[in-house]
CSV table of C-alpha atoms and ligand atoms in Angstrom, one decimal:
chain,number,residue,atom,x,y,z
A,289,MET,CA,134.2,32.5,110.7
A,290,ARG,CA,131.2,31.5,108.7
A,291,ASP,CA,130.6,28.1,107.6
A,292,TYR,CA,129.9,27.3,103.8
A,293,LYS,CA,126.1,26.5,104.4
A,294,SER,CA,125.5,29.8,106.2
A,295,LEU,CA,127.4,31.7,103.6
A,296,GLU,CA,125.2,30.2,100.8
A,297,LYS,CA,122.1,31.2,103.1
A,298,TYR,CA,123.5,34.6,103.4
A,299,LEU,CA,124.1,35.0,99.6
A,300,LYS,CA,120.6,33.8,98.8
A,301,ASP,CA,119.1,36.7,100.7
A,302,ASN,CA,121.7,39.4,99.8
A,303,GLU,CA,122.6,40.2,96.2
A,304,HIS,CA,126.2,41.2,95.4
A,305,THR,CA,127.8,41.9,92.1
A,306,TRP,CA,130.6,39.6,90.8
A,307,LEU,CA,132.9,39.6,88.0
A,308,VAL,CA,134.0,36.0,86.9
A,309,THR,CA,136.8,36.1,84.3
A,310,GLY,CA,137.2,33.1,82.2
A,311,ALA,CA,133.4,32.6,82.5
A,312,ALA,CA,133.2,30.5,79.4
A,313,GLY,CA,135.6,27.9,80.8
A,314,PHE,CA,135.4,24.9,82.9
A,315,ILE,CA,135.8,26.5,86.4
A,316,GLY,CA,134.4,29.9,85.4
A,317,SER,CA,131.2,28.6,84.1
A,318,ASN,CA,130.7,26.4,87.3
A,319,LEU,CA,131.2,29.5,89.4
A,320,VAL,CA,128.7,31.6,87.2
A,321,GLU,CA,126.1,28.7,87.6
A,322,ARG,CA,126.5,28.7,91.3
A,323,LEU,CA,126.5,32.3,91.8
A,324,LEU,CA,123.1,32.6,89.7
A,325,ASN,CA,121.8,29.9,91.9
A,326,LEU,CA,122.4,31.9,94.9
A,327,ASN,CA,120.7,34.9,93.4
A,328,GLN,CA,123.9,36.9,92.7
A,329,LYS,CA,124.5,39.4,89.9
A,330,VAL,CA,127.2,38.3,87.7
A,331,VAL,CA,129.4,39.8,85.0
A,332,GLY,CA,131.4,37.2,82.8
A,333,LEU,CA,134.4,38.2,80.8
A,334,ASP,CA,135.9,35.8,78.2
A,335,ASN,CA,137.6,35.8,74.8
A,336,PHE,CA,136.6,32.3,74.1
A,337,ILE,CA,140.4,31.2,73.4
A,338,THR,CA,139.7,28.0,75.1
A,339,GLY,CA,136.1,28.6,76.5
A,340,SER,CA,132.9,28.1,74.7
A,341,GLN,CA,129.5,29.7,74.3
A,342,SER,CA,128.0,26.1,75.1
A,343,ASN,CA,129.5,26.2,78.5
A,344,ILE,CA,127.7,29.5,79.2
A,345,ASP,CA,124.5,28.2,77.7
A,346,ASP,CA,124.7,25.1,80.0
A,347,ALA,CA,125.6,27.2,83.0
A,348,LEU,CA,122.5,29.4,82.4
A,349,SER,CA,120.3,26.4,81.7
A,350,CYS,CA,121.4,24.5,84.8
A,351,ALA,CA,120.8,27.7,86.8
A,352,SER,CA,117.3,28.1,85.6
A,353,LYS,CA,116.5,24.6,86.2
A,354,ASN,CA,117.8,24.7,89.8
A,355,HIS,CA,115.6,27.6,90.4
A,356,GLY,CA,112.6,25.6,89.4
A,357,LYS,CA,109.7,28.0,88.7
A,358,SER,CA,111.0,30.9,90.9
A,359,ILE,CA,113.2,32.4,88.3
A,360,SER,CA,112.5,33.0,84.6
A,361,ASN,CA,115.0,33.0,81.9
A,362,LYS,CA,114.4,36.8,81.6
A,363,ASP,CA,115.3,37.3,85.2
A,364,LEU,CA,118.3,35.1,84.7
A,365,ASN,CA,119.4,37.4,81.7
A,366,ASP,CA,119.0,40.4,83.9
A,367,LYS,CA,121.2,38.7,86.5
A,368,PHE,CA,123.9,37.8,83.9
A,369,GLU,CA,126.0,39.8,81.3
A,370,LEU,CA,128.7,38.5,79.2
A,371,ILE,CA,131.4,40.6,78.0
A,372,GLU,CA,133.5,39.3,75.0
A,373,GLY,CA,137.0,40.4,75.2
A,374,SER,CA,140.5,40.0,76.4
A,375,ILE,CA,142.1,40.5,79.8
A,376,GLU,CA,145.1,41.6,77.9
A,377,ASP,CA,143.1,44.9,77.1
A,378,LEU,CA,143.0,47.1,80.1
A,379,ASP,CA,140.1,49.1,78.9
A,380,ILE,CA,138.0,45.9,78.6
A,381,CYS,CA,139.0,45.0,82.3
A,382,ARG,CA,138.0,48.4,83.3
A,383,ARG,CA,134.8,48.0,81.6
A,384,ALA,CA,133.9,44.6,82.9
A,385,ILE,CA,134.7,45.5,86.5
A,386,LYS,CA,132.5,48.7,86.8
A,387,GLY,CA,130.3,48.5,89.8
A,388,VAL,CA,131.6,44.9,90.8
A,389,GLU,CA,132.3,44.1,94.3
A,390,TYR,CA,133.9,40.7,94.1
A,391,VAL,CA,136.2,39.4,91.4
A,392,LEU,CA,136.8,35.7,90.7
A,393,HIS,CA,139.7,35.9,88.3
A,394,GLN,CA,139.9,32.5,86.4
A,395,ALA,CA,141.0,33.6,82.9
A,396,ALA,CA,144.3,32.3,81.9
A,397,LEU,CA,145.9,30.0,79.3
A,398,GLY,CA,146.2,26.8,81.1
A,399,SER,CA,148.2,23.5,80.5
A,400,VAL,CA,151.9,23.0,81.1
A,401,PRO,CA,152.6,21.5,77.6
A,402,ARG,CA,150.7,24.2,75.8
A,403,SER,CA,152.9,26.8,77.7
A,404,ILE,CA,156.0,24.9,76.5
A,405,GLN,CA,154.6,25.4,73.0
A,406,MET,CA,153.3,29.0,73.4
A,407,PRO,CA,155.5,30.8,76.1
A,408,GLU,CA,154.7,34.2,74.7
A,409,LYS,CA,151.0,33.9,74.6
A,410,THR,CA,150.9,32.3,78.0
A,411,ASN,CA,153.0,35.1,79.5
A,412,SER,CA,150.9,37.7,77.9
A,413,ILE,CA,147.5,36.5,79.0
A,414,ASN,CA,148.6,35.0,82.5
A,415,ILE,CA,150.8,37.8,83.5
A,416,ASN,CA,149.9,40.9,81.5
A,417,GLY,CA,146.2,39.9,81.8
A,418,MET,CA,146.5,39.4,85.7
A,419,LEU,CA,148.2,42.7,86.1
A,420,ASN,CA,145.5,44.5,84.0
A,421,MET,CA,143.0,42.9,86.3
A,422,LEU,CA,144.8,43.9,89.6
A,423,ILE,CA,145.0,47.4,88.1
A,424,ALA,CA,141.1,47.5,87.3
A,425,ALA,CA,140.4,45.9,90.7
A,426,TYR,CA,142.4,48.6,92.6
A,427,GLU,CA,140.9,51.4,90.6
A,428,GLU,CA,137.3,50.1,91.1
A,429,ASN,CA,138.1,49.6,94.9
A,430,VAL,CA,136.6,45.9,94.9
A,431,LYS,CA,135.9,44.4,98.1
A,432,ARG,CA,137.8,41.2,97.4
A,433,PHE,CA,139.9,39.9,94.4
A,434,VAL,CA,140.2,36.0,94.4
A,435,TYR,CA,142.3,34.4,91.7
A,436,ALA,CA,143.3,31.1,90.3
A,437,SER,CA,146.9,30.1,91.0
A,438,SER,CA,148.0,26.6,90.6
A,439,SER,CA,150.0,23.7,92.2
A,440,SER,CA,152.6,24.0,89.5
A,441,VAL,CA,153.9,26.8,91.6
A,442,TYR,CA,155.5,24.0,93.9
A,443,GLY,CA,157.7,23.2,90.8
A,444,ASP,CA,160.7,20.9,91.5
A,445,HIS,CA,160.3,21.0,95.4
A,446,PRO,CA,160.1,17.2,96.4
A,447,SER,CA,158.3,17.5,99.7
A,448,LEU,CA,154.8,16.1,100.3
A,449,PRO,CA,152.3,17.2,101.1
A,450,LYS,CA,152.7,20.5,99.8
A,451,VAL,CA,152.5,23.4,102.2
A,452,GLU,CA,151.8,27.0,100.9
A,453,GLU,CA,155.1,28.4,102.2
A,454,VAL,CA,157.6,25.8,100.7
A,455,THR,CA,157.9,26.1,96.9
A,456,GLY,CA,160.6,25.2,94.3
A,457,ASN,CA,161.8,26.3,91.1
A,458,PRO,CA,159.2,26.5,88.3
A,459,LEU,CA,159.3,23.6,85.8
A,460,SER,CA,157.3,25.4,82.9
A,461,PRO,CA,156.5,28.7,81.5
A,462,TYR,CA,152.9,28.1,82.9
A,463,SER,CA,154.3,27.7,86.4
A,464,VAL,CA,156.3,30.7,86.0
A,465,THR,CA,153.2,32.8,85.2
A,466,LYS,CA,151.3,31.5,88.1
A,467,PHE,CA,154.3,32.2,90.5
A,468,VAL,CA,154.5,35.6,89.1
A,469,ASN,CA,150.7,36.1,89.7
A,470,GLU,CA,151.3,35.5,93.4
A,471,LEU,CA,154.0,38.0,93.6
A,472,TYR,CA,151.9,40.7,91.9
A,473,SER,CA,149.1,39.9,94.1
A,474,ASP,CA,151.4,40.2,97.1
A,475,VAL,CA,152.6,43.5,96.0
A,476,TYR,CA,149.0,44.7,95.6
A,477,ARG,CA,148.2,43.5,99.0
A,478,LYS,CA,151.0,45.3,100.4
A,479,ILE,CA,151.3,48.5,98.6
A,480,TYR,CA,147.8,49.2,97.3
A,481,LYS,CA,146.0,47.4,100.2
A,482,LEU,CA,144.0,45.2,97.7
A,483,GLU,CA,142.5,42.4,99.4
A,484,SER,CA,143.8,39.8,97.0
A,485,ILE,CA,143.6,35.9,97.7
A,486,GLY,CA,145.4,33.2,95.5
A,487,LEU,CA,143.9,29.6,95.4
A,488,ARG,CA,146.4,27.1,94.3
A,489,TYR,CA,144.0,24.6,92.5
A,490,PHE,CA,145.3,21.0,92.3
A,491,ASN,CA,143.9,19.1,89.3
A,492,ILE,CA,140.2,20.2,89.5
A,493,PHE,CA,137.7,18.0,87.6
A,494,GLY,CA,134.0,18.0,87.0
A,495,LYS,CA,131.3,18.8,84.4
A,496,ARG,CA,132.1,21.0,81.5
A,497,GLN,CA,135.9,20.4,81.5
A,498,ASP,CA,137.0,20.2,77.9
A,499,PRO,CA,137.9,16.6,77.0
A,500,ASN,CA,139.2,17.4,73.5
A,501,GLY,CA,142.4,18.4,71.9
A,502,ALA,CA,146.2,18.0,72.7
A,503,TYR,CA,146.0,19.9,76.1
A,504,ALA,CA,143.0,18.4,77.7
A,505,ALA,CA,143.2,17.4,81.3
A,506,VAL,CA,143.6,13.7,82.1
A,507,ILE,CA,140.1,13.1,83.7
A,508,PRO,CA,137.9,14.4,80.9
A,509,LYS,CA,140.1,13.1,78.3
A,510,TRP,CA,140.1,9.6,79.6
A,511,ILE,CA,136.4,9.5,80.2
A,512,LEU,CA,135.7,10.6,76.6
A,513,GLY,CA,138.4,8.1,75.4
A,514,ALA,CA,136.8,5.3,77.2
A,515,LEU,CA,133.3,6.3,76.1
A,516,SER,CA,134.4,6.5,72.5
A,517,ASN,CA,136.6,3.5,72.3
A,518,SER,CA,139.6,5.6,71.5
A,519,LYS,CA,143.4,5.5,72.7
A,520,ILE,CA,143.9,6.1,76.4
A,521,GLU,CA,147.6,7.4,76.9
A,522,ILE,CA,149.6,7.3,80.1
A,523,TYR,CA,152.7,9.4,80.2
A,524,GLY,CA,155.3,7.4,82.2
A,525,ASP,CA,154.7,4.4,84.1
A,526,GLY,CA,151.5,5.2,85.6
A,527,ASN,CA,152.7,5.8,89.2
A,528,THR,CA,152.6,9.5,88.7
A,529,SER,CA,150.1,10.8,91.2
A,530,ARG,CA,147.9,13.8,91.7
A,531,ASP,CA,145.6,15.3,94.3
A,532,PHE,CA,142.4,15.3,92.1
A,533,CYS,CA,139.8,17.7,93.5
A,534,TYR,CA,136.2,18.1,92.6
A,535,ILE,CA,134.8,21.3,91.0
A,536,GLU,CA,132.4,21.7,94.0
A,537,ASN,CA,135.5,22.2,96.3
A,538,ALA,CA,136.9,24.9,94.1
A,539,ILE,CA,133.5,26.7,94.0
A,540,GLN,CA,133.3,26.4,97.9
A,541,ALA,CA,136.9,27.8,98.1
A,542,ASN,CA,136.1,30.8,95.9
A,543,LEU,CA,133.1,31.7,97.9
A,544,GLN,CA,134.6,31.4,101.1
A,545,ALA,CA,137.7,33.2,100.2
A,546,SER,CA,135.6,36.1,98.9
A,547,PHE,CA,133.9,36.4,102.5
A,548,CYS,CA,136.5,35.3,105.1
A,549,ALA,CA,138.1,37.8,107.3
A,550,PHE,CA,141.2,39.2,105.5
A,551,ASN,CA,144.5,39.1,107.4
A,552,PRO,CA,146.9,41.3,105.6
A,553,GLN,CA,149.7,40.0,107.7
A,554,ILE,CA,150.1,36.6,106.0
A,555,LYS,CA,150.8,35.5,102.3
A,556,GLN,CA,147.4,35.1,100.9
A,557,VAL,CA,147.7,31.8,98.9
A,558,PHE,CA,145.9,28.5,99.8
A,559,ASN,CA,146.0,25.1,98.5
A,560,VAL,CA,142.6,23.9,97.0
A,561,ALA,CA,142.6,20.2,97.0
A,562,VAL,CA,141.6,17.1,99.1
A,563,ASN,CA,144.9,16.0,100.6
A,564,ALA,CA,144.8,12.6,98.9
A,565,ARG,CA,146.8,11.0,96.1
A,566,THR,CA,145.7,8.9,93.2
A,567,SER,CA,148.0,7.4,90.8
A,568,LEU,CA,147.2,7.4,87.0
A,569,ASN,CA,147.1,3.7,87.1
A,570,GLU,CA,144.4,3.9,89.9
A,571,LEU,CA,142.5,6.5,88.0
A,572,TYR,CA,142.3,4.5,84.7
A,573,THR,CA,140.9,1.4,86.8
A,574,LEU,CA,138.4,3.5,88.5
A,575,ILE,CA,137.2,5.3,85.3
A,576,ARG,CA,137.1,1.8,83.7
A,577,ASP,CA,135.1,0.1,86.4
A,578,ILE,CA,132.7,3.0,86.9
A,579,ILE,CA,131.9,3.1,83.3
A,580,LYS,CA,131.5,-0.6,82.9
A,581,GLU,CA,128.9,-0.7,85.9
A,582,LYS,CA,126.8,1.8,83.7
A,583,MET,CA,127.4,0.6,80.2
A,584,ASP,CA,128.1,-2.7,78.3
A,585,ILE,CA,131.2,-1.3,76.3
A,586,ILE,CA,134.7,-2.3,75.6
A,587,ILE,CA,137.4,0.0,77.2
A,588,PRO,CA,140.8,-0.3,75.8
A,589,ASP,CA,143.8,-0.9,77.8
A,590,PRO,CA,146.2,2.2,78.4
A,591,GLU,CA,149.1,2.9,76.2
A,592,PHE,CA,152.2,3.8,78.1
A,593,LEU,CA,154.4,6.7,76.7
A,594,ASP,CA,157.5,8.7,77.9
A,595,PHE,CA,157.1,11.1,80.7
A,596,ARG,CA,156.3,14.7,79.7
A,597,VAL,CA,158.8,17.4,80.1
A,598,GLY,CA,157.6,20.0,82.6
A,599,ASP,CA,155.3,17.5,84.6
A,600,ILE,CA,155.8,17.0,88.3
A,601,THR,CA,155.8,13.3,89.4
A,602,HIS,CA,153.7,13.5,92.6
A,603,SER,CA,151.5,16.1,93.8
A,604,GLN,CA,149.5,16.2,97.1
A,605,ALA,CA,148.3,19.0,99.2
A,606,ASN,CA,148.3,20.0,102.8
A,607,ILE,CA,144.7,21.9,103.1
A,608,ASP,CA,145.2,22.9,106.8
A,609,LYS,CA,145.7,26.7,105.8
A,610,ALA,CA,142.5,26.9,103.8
A,611,LYS,CA,140.7,25.2,106.6
A,612,LYS,CA,142.1,27.5,109.3
A,613,PHE,CA,141.5,30.8,107.3
A,614,PHE,CA,138.2,30.1,105.6
A,615,ASP,CA,136.9,27.0,106.9
A,616,TYR,CA,137.4,25.0,103.7
A,617,GLN,CA,135.6,21.5,104.1
A,618,PRO,CA,136.0,19.7,100.8
A,619,GLU,CA,134.1,16.7,99.5
A,620,VAL,CA,136.7,14.1,99.7
A,621,ASN,CA,134.9,11.1,98.2
A,622,PHE,CA,136.9,10.6,95.0
A,623,ARG,CA,134.9,7.9,93.6
A,624,VAL,CA,131.5,9.6,94.2
A,625,SER,CA,132.8,12.7,92.5
A,626,LEU,CA,134.1,10.9,89.6
A,627,GLU,CA,130.9,9.0,89.0
A,628,ASN,CA,128.9,12.4,89.0
A,629,THR,CA,131.5,13.6,86.4
A,630,ILE,CA,131.2,10.4,84.4
A,631,ASP,CA,127.2,10.7,84.4
A,632,TRP,CA,127.5,14.3,82.9
A,633,TYR,CA,129.9,13.1,80.2
A,634,ILE,CA,127.7,10.2,79.3
A,635,LYS,CA,124.7,12.5,79.0
A,636,ASN,CA,126.6,15.3,77.3
A,637,ARG,CA,129.4,13.7,75.4
A,638,THR,CA,130.6,15.6,72.3
B,137,NAD,N1,141.5,22.9,85.9
B,137,NAD,C1,142.5,22.8,86.7
B,137,NAD,O1,142.7,21.7,87.2
B,137,NAD,C2,143.4,24.0,87.2
B,137,NAD,C3,144.5,23.7,88.0
B,137,NAD,C4,145.2,24.7,88.3
B,137,NAD,C5,145.0,26.1,88.0
B,137,NAD,N2,143.9,26.3,87.2
B,137,NAD,C6,143.6,27.5,86.8
B,137,NAD,O2,142.2,27.9,86.8
B,137,NAD,C7,141.7,28.8,85.8
B,137,NAD,C8,140.6,28.1,85.2
B,137,NAD,O3,141.0,27.0,84.7
B,137,NAD,P1,140.0,26.1,83.7
B,137,NAD,O4,140.5,24.8,83.8
B,137,NAD,O5,138.6,26.4,83.9
B,137,NAD,O6,140.4,26.4,82.2
B,137,NAD,P2,139.5,26.8,80.9
B,137,NAD,O7,140.6,26.8,79.9
B,137,NAD,O8,138.4,25.8,80.7
B,137,NAD,O9,139.1,28.3,81.3
B,137,NAD,C9,139.8,29.4,81.2
B,137,NAD,C10,138.8,30.4,80.4
B,137,NAD,O10,139.8,31.8,80.4
B,137,NAD,C11,139.4,32.2,79.1
B,137,NAD,N3,140.6,33.0,78.7
B,137,NAD,C12,141.9,32.8,78.4
B,137,NAD,N4,142.6,33.8,77.9
B,137,NAD,C13,141.6,34.9,78.2
B,137,NAD,C14,141.8,36.2,77.9
B,137,NAD,N5,143.0,36.7,77.3
B,137,NAD,N6,140.8,37.1,78.2
B,137,NAD,C15,139.6,36.6,78.6
B,137,NAD,N7,139.3,35.2,78.8
B,137,NAD,C16,140.3,34.4,78.7
B,137,NAD,C17,139.3,31.1,78.2
B,137,NAD,O11,138.6,31.3,76.9
B,137,NAD,C18,138.4,30.1,79.1
B,137,NAD,O12,137.1,30.3,79.0
B,137,NAD,C19,143.0,29.1,85.1
B,137,NAD,O13,143.6,30.3,85.6
B,137,NAD,C20,143.9,27.9,85.3
B,137,NAD,O14,145.2,28.3,85.0
B,137,NAD,C21,143.0,25.2,86.7
């Protein structure tokens, strides 16, 4: 098994072709940036339903800066192609995947509450779109298909920390779609011999996560709220807890899962988290304290609202399986990761 540093070193010297779906989104654009930094060739596919051109522009700009003088914008453009289109269209998936060796499938309609408002669209993108991607990946005979699953698959099962093999009943349309993704992936592994690996992300956070709108994730939403002196809302009593996981860990998991030895005998889903638990009250205090160390501003007290339907109360992952199968070694210092994220929002707030 190769450790992450050695994998990065290998990639720097060996160009491969990747498809990142959802490239204009939070996780997708961070994957694009890292792959370009590692001298890889990348095709991005996105329909911009929640992603943005500014995420792509920022990813390309960061990649060119990190390269210093060794890579020009022209070279970068030769290494990156963006296809605008929907994974709901099989022909678009087939076009995007031509010549691709590794697929990092991130495109989906995220958010539990949005899926409760928009079950049909969530189903169409997350299930039909994923099936299209599996069909296209099989036809193209890709080397590895890594896709974004979610901790929401654990549903109503109360046990903590969550181990991959013990799941409950889904609590929202979104969690149904991610569960079905895993079922399809399993069938493609068993019948079509596609090397497909699911990553169950637990509350990933970091730069370029959308802080705006009704369906924004808690960390960017609260950082922006604190910076702009607007309302910070806590659903429930604030004791709800999450295993918050820095974007660097998600990047590492995607790259390691793409190159690890593939064991067709086991169910290929892995928790991507840090095996820690932070309550919403603790999160609020941390964000407030970090920002106050950096800026002299007034940050409002949180407003407590009712619990939201479909939300799970506590979430924490056991990450032994990812450690065992692809040497996943996450950054676990939550405060430092949060500080990096806050610094980015202070510089780039919109
Ligand atoms: N961020 C998290 O904490 C988290 C947790 C669990 C799972 N996930 C999963 O990780 C993946 C990435 O999430 P994210 O946080 O980056 O979300 P995001 O909304 O920032 O990114 C998703 C991207 O997919 C694109 N997209 C959506 N539908 C599409 C379609 N039909 N065709 C092409 N592109 C489409 C969007 O425009 C967007 O750019 C998703 O599959 C999500 O369900 C994320």
